[in-house]
Amino acid sequence: MTAWSAWQMRSLLLGSHQRTLDDVGGRFTHDFSVALAQGSGLDTAAVTAIQAAVQTASTKNILLWVENPQMELVASSVVASADAIQLQDLRTHVNFSSKSHLVPMGEPSRYLVVCGVALENQQQTVGNLYLAYDVSSQHQAYTTYLRHLMMASLLLLGLLTGAIAHCVRQVTQPLKAISDTASKLSATDLSPITLDQSPEEIAGLIEAFNAMLLRLSEAWEKQRQFINDASHELRTPLTVVDGYLQSILRRKDNLNLLQQEALGTAAEETQRTIHMVEEMLEIARADSGQLVFDLKPIVLYPLLQKTLQTIQARHLRSLILRDPPGPIIVLADPKYLQQALVHLLENAIQYSDPSEAICISLAEQFDHVSITVQDTGIGIDPKHLNHIFERFYRADPARHRQGGTGLGLTIAKAWVEGMGGTIAVQSQVNQGSTFTISLQNYNFSKNHDDQHSCC
Ligand code: ADP
């Protein structure tokens, strides 16, 4: 808008003075031809006529001068004012053009509208008439106006930007809150979004989002209830079936080999299903926040020794427990920690060669302690690595042991995270896997608290 106004004002300034200069130029050419008609000898007559015409046509405000074809000054009007323009100076700034144009001049800055008229005598150019109108004061007013317009535009632009930013913030703040809530959503936390103030459209969106969360949490609750009920309902009959199968198998002398094999398989599958039902129940408990962890300081080494003894009672495997330099104490629930370790060790045994040893080591790293279970077994393909903690995920059932459920690591993760720890895995196909449980270092937090209480 400012640029357009500047262009408009410049055109107006030039246009209005073009007419005045055309009038004076017309009068001059008329006077010039009249004076020429009275004179004698071409050059002398022209010069005399020019000088006469300049005097006649000159006005107070307009400066006229004539140059011959060799660009020498032939005549000029008198400049009366004290701050008169130096004609010599002006002549160096001006180029001949019949169209009026703005000519800026030195210090103090002056502006003139200048245009030219070609003078002819008997179809021969005898010189050029220049007409200059001093528009410095108008130009000054016009630049002041433009400066004000520019400042007002900038101010308006600033206000507009501020207002737009405010509106955008009004809209994006609730959207950010929605995105934050959405990123934190989990089965256990489906709490609705609450915002004090938000635009109407966003309020509608939040309402729809909260309604969706409510439906989700209802569906999730139903699913949880279903798993819980189904697991409970299945466990009792399966235990009964297993009991019967075991008692028949104990009296296997009455059975032929084929019947023994069939009943053996049925008993194995029943036990596997009971195991799976128990795991599903545990997951349902973890999902509904029913798992209660009794966190207390535990000296790790003796707990690990006990765990390894339990495992060695079931499997003939070489398990190496590395002795830590000092007593390492973690904050954990011994029952759940032991169960998680048993599961990792069972997996390590299942997925590695019986001749290979399994190493268990402890390390203290400032605020946390890590327990690693390392095997040199079949390893896990990188494409499965990110999924093995998902429920029912089995990396490659065809390659791996029969009888797994794909729930063990999900439960181990829920237990470890329930104790405020993390569980991670590193693995390479045919090289082995290393599972690491990290838990809060009791020694570190105790020292830290002591230091704080000392201060
Ligand atoms: P599963 O009952 O099938 O063992 P898990 O949840 O314990 O279920 O393990 C999920 C999958 O992770 C397994 O099916 C297996 O493919 C892979 N896995 C777990 N531990 C190991 C290991 N030590 N070595 C190789 N693969 C493993």
PDB file of N, CA and C in Angstrom, residues 236-255 258-274:
ATOM      1  N   THR A 236      -9.875 -73.477  36.170  1.00  0.00           N
ATOM      2  CA  THR A 236     -10.417 -74.573  37.000  1.00  0.00           C
ATOM      3  C   THR A 236     -10.591 -75.860  36.181  1.00  0.00           C
ATOM      4  N   PRO A 237     -11.356 -75.839  35.046  1.00  0.00           N
ATOM      5  CA  PRO A 237     -11.507 -77.114  34.303  1.00  0.00           C
ATOM      6  C   PRO A 237     -10.180 -77.676  33.805  1.00  0.00           C
ATOM      7  N   LEU A 238      -9.265 -76.760  33.413  1.00  0.00           N
ATOM      8  CA  LEU A 238      -7.966 -77.245  32.900  1.00  0.00           C
ATOM      9  C   LEU A 238      -7.186 -77.949  34.006  1.00  0.00           C
ATOM     10  N   THR A 239      -7.244 -77.414  35.193  1.00  0.00           N
ATOM     11  CA  THR A 239      -6.534 -78.042  36.306  1.00  0.00           C
ATOM     12  C   THR A 239      -7.138 -79.421  36.589  1.00  0.00           C
ATOM     13  N   VAL A 240      -8.456 -79.495  36.473  1.00  0.00           N
ATOM     14  CA  VAL A 240      -9.122 -80.793  36.694  1.00  0.00           C
ATOM     15  C   VAL A 240      -8.665 -81.790  35.630  1.00  0.00           C
ATOM     16  N   VAL A 241      -8.685 -81.347  34.343  1.00  0.00           N
ATOM     17  CA  VAL A 241      -8.260 -82.226  33.232  1.00  0.00           C
ATOM     18  C   VAL A 241      -6.820 -82.686  33.474  1.00  0.00           C
ATOM     19  N   ASP A 242      -5.973 -81.726  33.847  1.00  0.00           N
ATOM     20  CA  ASP A 242      -4.563 -82.060  34.079  1.00  0.00           C
ATOM     21  C   ASP A 242      -4.433 -83.110  35.197  1.00  0.00           C
ATOM     22  N   GLY A 243      -5.227 -82.930  36.246  1.00  0.00           N
ATOM     23  CA  GLY A 243      -5.187 -83.868  37.371  1.00  0.00           C
ATOM     24  C   GLY A 243      -5.543 -85.280  36.916  1.00  0.00           C
ATOM     25  N   TYR A 244      -6.630 -85.371  36.107  1.00  0.00           N
ATOM     26  CA  TYR A 244      -7.041 -86.697  35.603  1.00  0.00           C
ATOM     27  C   TYR A 244      -5.951 -87.308  34.729  1.00  0.00           C
ATOM     28  N   LEU A 245      -5.410 -86.476  33.832  1.00  0.00           N
ATOM     29  CA  LEU A 245      -4.374 -86.983  32.904  1.00  0.00           C
ATOM     30  C   LEU A 245      -3.168 -87.493  33.690  1.00  0.00           C
ATOM     31  N   GLN A 246      -2.765 -86.739  34.683  1.00  0.00           N
ATOM     32  CA  GLN A 246      -1.597 -87.142  35.481  1.00  0.00           C
ATOM     33  C   GLN A 246      -1.881 -88.462  36.211  1.00  0.00           C
ATOM     34  N   SER A 247      -3.118 -88.587  36.764  1.00  0.00           N
ATOM     35  CA  SER A 247      -3.403 -89.828  37.512  1.00  0.00           C
ATOM     36  C   SER A 247      -3.470 -91.028  36.571  1.00  0.00           C
ATOM     37  N   ILE A 248      -3.983 -90.827  35.328  1.00  0.00           N
ATOM     38  CA  ILE A 248      -4.001 -91.944  34.365  1.00  0.00           C
ATOM     39  C   ILE A 248      -2.572 -92.307  33.981  1.00  0.00           C
ATOM     40  N   LEU A 249      -1.762 -91.239  33.766  1.00  0.00           N
ATOM     41  CA  LEU A 249      -0.373 -91.496  33.346  1.00  0.00           C
ATOM     42  C   LEU A 249       0.416 -92.218  34.452  1.00  0.00           C
ATOM     43  N   ARG A 250       0.041 -91.963  35.685  1.00  0.00           N
ATOM     44  CA  ARG A 250       0.744 -92.643  36.790  1.00  0.00           C
ATOM     45  C   ARG A 250       0.472 -94.151  36.748  1.00  0.00           C
ATOM     46  N   ARG A 251      -0.727 -94.503  36.224  1.00  0.00           N
ATOM     47  CA  ARG A 251      -1.034 -95.944  36.111  1.00  0.00           C
ATOM     48  C   ARG A 251      -0.844 -96.369  34.654  1.00  0.00           C
ATOM     49  N   LYS A 252       0.307 -96.023  34.094  1.00  0.00           N
ATOM     50  CA  LYS A 252       0.486 -96.221  32.645  1.00  0.00           C
ATOM     51  C   LYS A 252       0.664 -97.690  32.241  1.00  0.00           C
ATOM     52  N   ASP A 253       0.829 -98.600  33.221  1.00  0.00           N
ATOM     53  CA  ASP A 253       1.022-100.013  32.877  1.00  0.00           C
ATOM     54  C   ASP A 253      -0.210-100.563  32.161  1.00  0.00           C
ATOM     55  N   ASN A 254      -1.376 -99.973  32.452  1.00  0.00           N
ATOM     56  CA  ASN A 254      -2.612-100.444  31.799  1.00  0.00           C
ATOM     57  C   ASN A 254      -2.742 -99.943  30.367  1.00  0.00           C
ATOM     58  N   LEU A 255      -1.813 -99.053  29.966  1.00  0.00           N
ATOM     59  CA  LEU A 255      -1.947 -98.420  28.634  1.00  0.00           C
ATOM     60  C   LEU A 255      -0.897 -98.958  27.669  1.00  0.00           C
ATOM     61  N   LEU A 258       1.101 -96.358  22.385  1.00  0.00           N
ATOM     62  CA  LEU A 258       0.436 -95.285  21.630  1.00  0.00           C
ATOM     63  C   LEU A 258      -0.433 -94.427  22.557  1.00  0.00           C
ATOM     64  N   GLN A 259      -1.165 -95.117  23.447  1.00  0.00           N
ATOM     65  CA  GLN A 259      -2.031 -94.392  24.391  1.00  0.00           C
ATOM     66  C   GLN A 259      -1.184 -93.548  25.361  1.00  0.00           C
ATOM     67  N   GLN A 260      -0.037 -94.130  25.762  1.00  0.00           N
ATOM     68  CA  GLN A 260       0.846 -93.391  26.678  1.00  0.00           C
ATOM     69  C   GLN A 260       1.346 -92.108  26.014  1.00  0.00           C
ATOM     70  N   GLU A 261       1.733 -92.256  24.754  1.00  0.00           N
ATOM     71  CA  GLU A 261       2.256 -91.083  24.016  1.00  0.00           C
ATOM     72  C   GLU A 261       1.168 -90.024  23.855  1.00  0.00           C
ATOM     73  N   ALA A 262      -0.026 -90.488  23.493  1.00  0.00           N
ATOM     74  CA  ALA A 262      -1.141 -89.546  23.274  1.00  0.00           C
ATOM     75  C   ALA A 262      -1.480 -88.829  24.568  1.00  0.00           C
ATOM     76  N   LEU A 263      -1.554 -89.561  25.664  1.00  0.00           N
ATOM     77  CA  LEU A 263      -1.895 -88.931  26.946  1.00  0.00           C
ATOM     78  C   LEU A 263      -0.770 -88.004  27.423  1.00  0.00           C
ATOM     79  N   GLY A 264       0.480 -88.394  27.134  1.00  0.00           N
ATOM     80  CA  GLY A 264       1.638 -87.553  27.496  1.00  0.00           C
ATOM     81  C   GLY A 264       1.544 -86.205  26.796  1.00  0.00           C
ATOM     82  N   THR A 265       1.247 -86.262  25.468  1.00  0.00           N
ATOM     83  CA  THR A 265       1.121 -85.009  24.696  1.00  0.00           C
ATOM     84  C   THR A 265      -0.042 -84.178  25.248  1.00  0.00           C
ATOM     85  N   ALA A 266      -1.169 -84.848  25.521  1.00  0.00           N
ATOM     86  CA  ALA A 266      -2.340 -84.119  26.043  1.00  0.00           C
ATOM     87  C   ALA A 266      -1.988 -83.445  27.372  1.00  0.00           C
ATOM     88  N   ALA A 267      -1.240 -84.148  28.237  1.00  0.00           N
ATOM     89  CA  ALA A 267      -0.870 -83.575  29.544  1.00  0.00           C
ATOM     90  C   ALA A 267       0.046 -82.368  29.355  1.00  0.00           C
ATOM     91  N   GLU A 268       1.025 -82.496  28.401  1.00  0.00           N
ATOM     92  CA  GLU A 268       1.950 -81.370  28.139  1.00  0.00           C
ATOM     93  C   GLU A 268       1.183 -80.134  27.663  1.00  0.00           C
ATOM     94  N   GLU A 269       0.269 -80.372  26.689  1.00  0.00           N
ATOM     95  CA  GLU A 269      -0.501 -79.247  26.140  1.00  0.00           C
ATOM     96  C   GLU A 269      -1.390 -78.619  27.197  1.00  0.00           C
ATOM     97  N   THR A 270      -1.952 -79.481  28.074  1.00  0.00           N
ATOM     98  CA  THR A 270      -2.815 -78.941  29.140  1.00  0.00           C
ATOM     99  C   THR A 270      -1.989 -78.057  30.060  1.00  0.00           C
ATOM    100  N   GLN A 271      -0.791 -78.528  30.393  1.00  0.00           N
ATOM    101  CA  GLN A 271       0.053 -77.719  31.294  1.00  0.00           C
ATOM    102  C   GLN A 271       0.452 -76.398  30.640  1.00  0.00           C
ATOM    103  N   ARG A 272       0.743 -76.498  29.322  1.00  0.00           N
ATOM    104  CA  ARG A 272       1.112 -75.269  28.607  1.00  0.00           C
ATOM    105  C   ARG A 272      -0.060 -74.280  28.615  1.00  0.00           C
ATOM    106  N   THR A 273      -1.268 -74.819  28.415  1.00  0.00           N
ATOM    107  CA  THR A 273      -2.448 -73.933  28.389  1.00  0.00           C
ATOM    108  C   THR A 273      -2.688 -73.334  29.785  1.00  0.00           C
ATOM    109  N   ILE A 274      -2.503 -74.161  30.823  1.00  0.00           N
ATOM    110  CA  ILE A 274      -2.666 -73.621  32.192  1.00  0.00           C
ATOM    111  C   ILE A 274      -1.659 -72.488  32.423  1.00  0.00           C
TER     112      ILE A 274
END
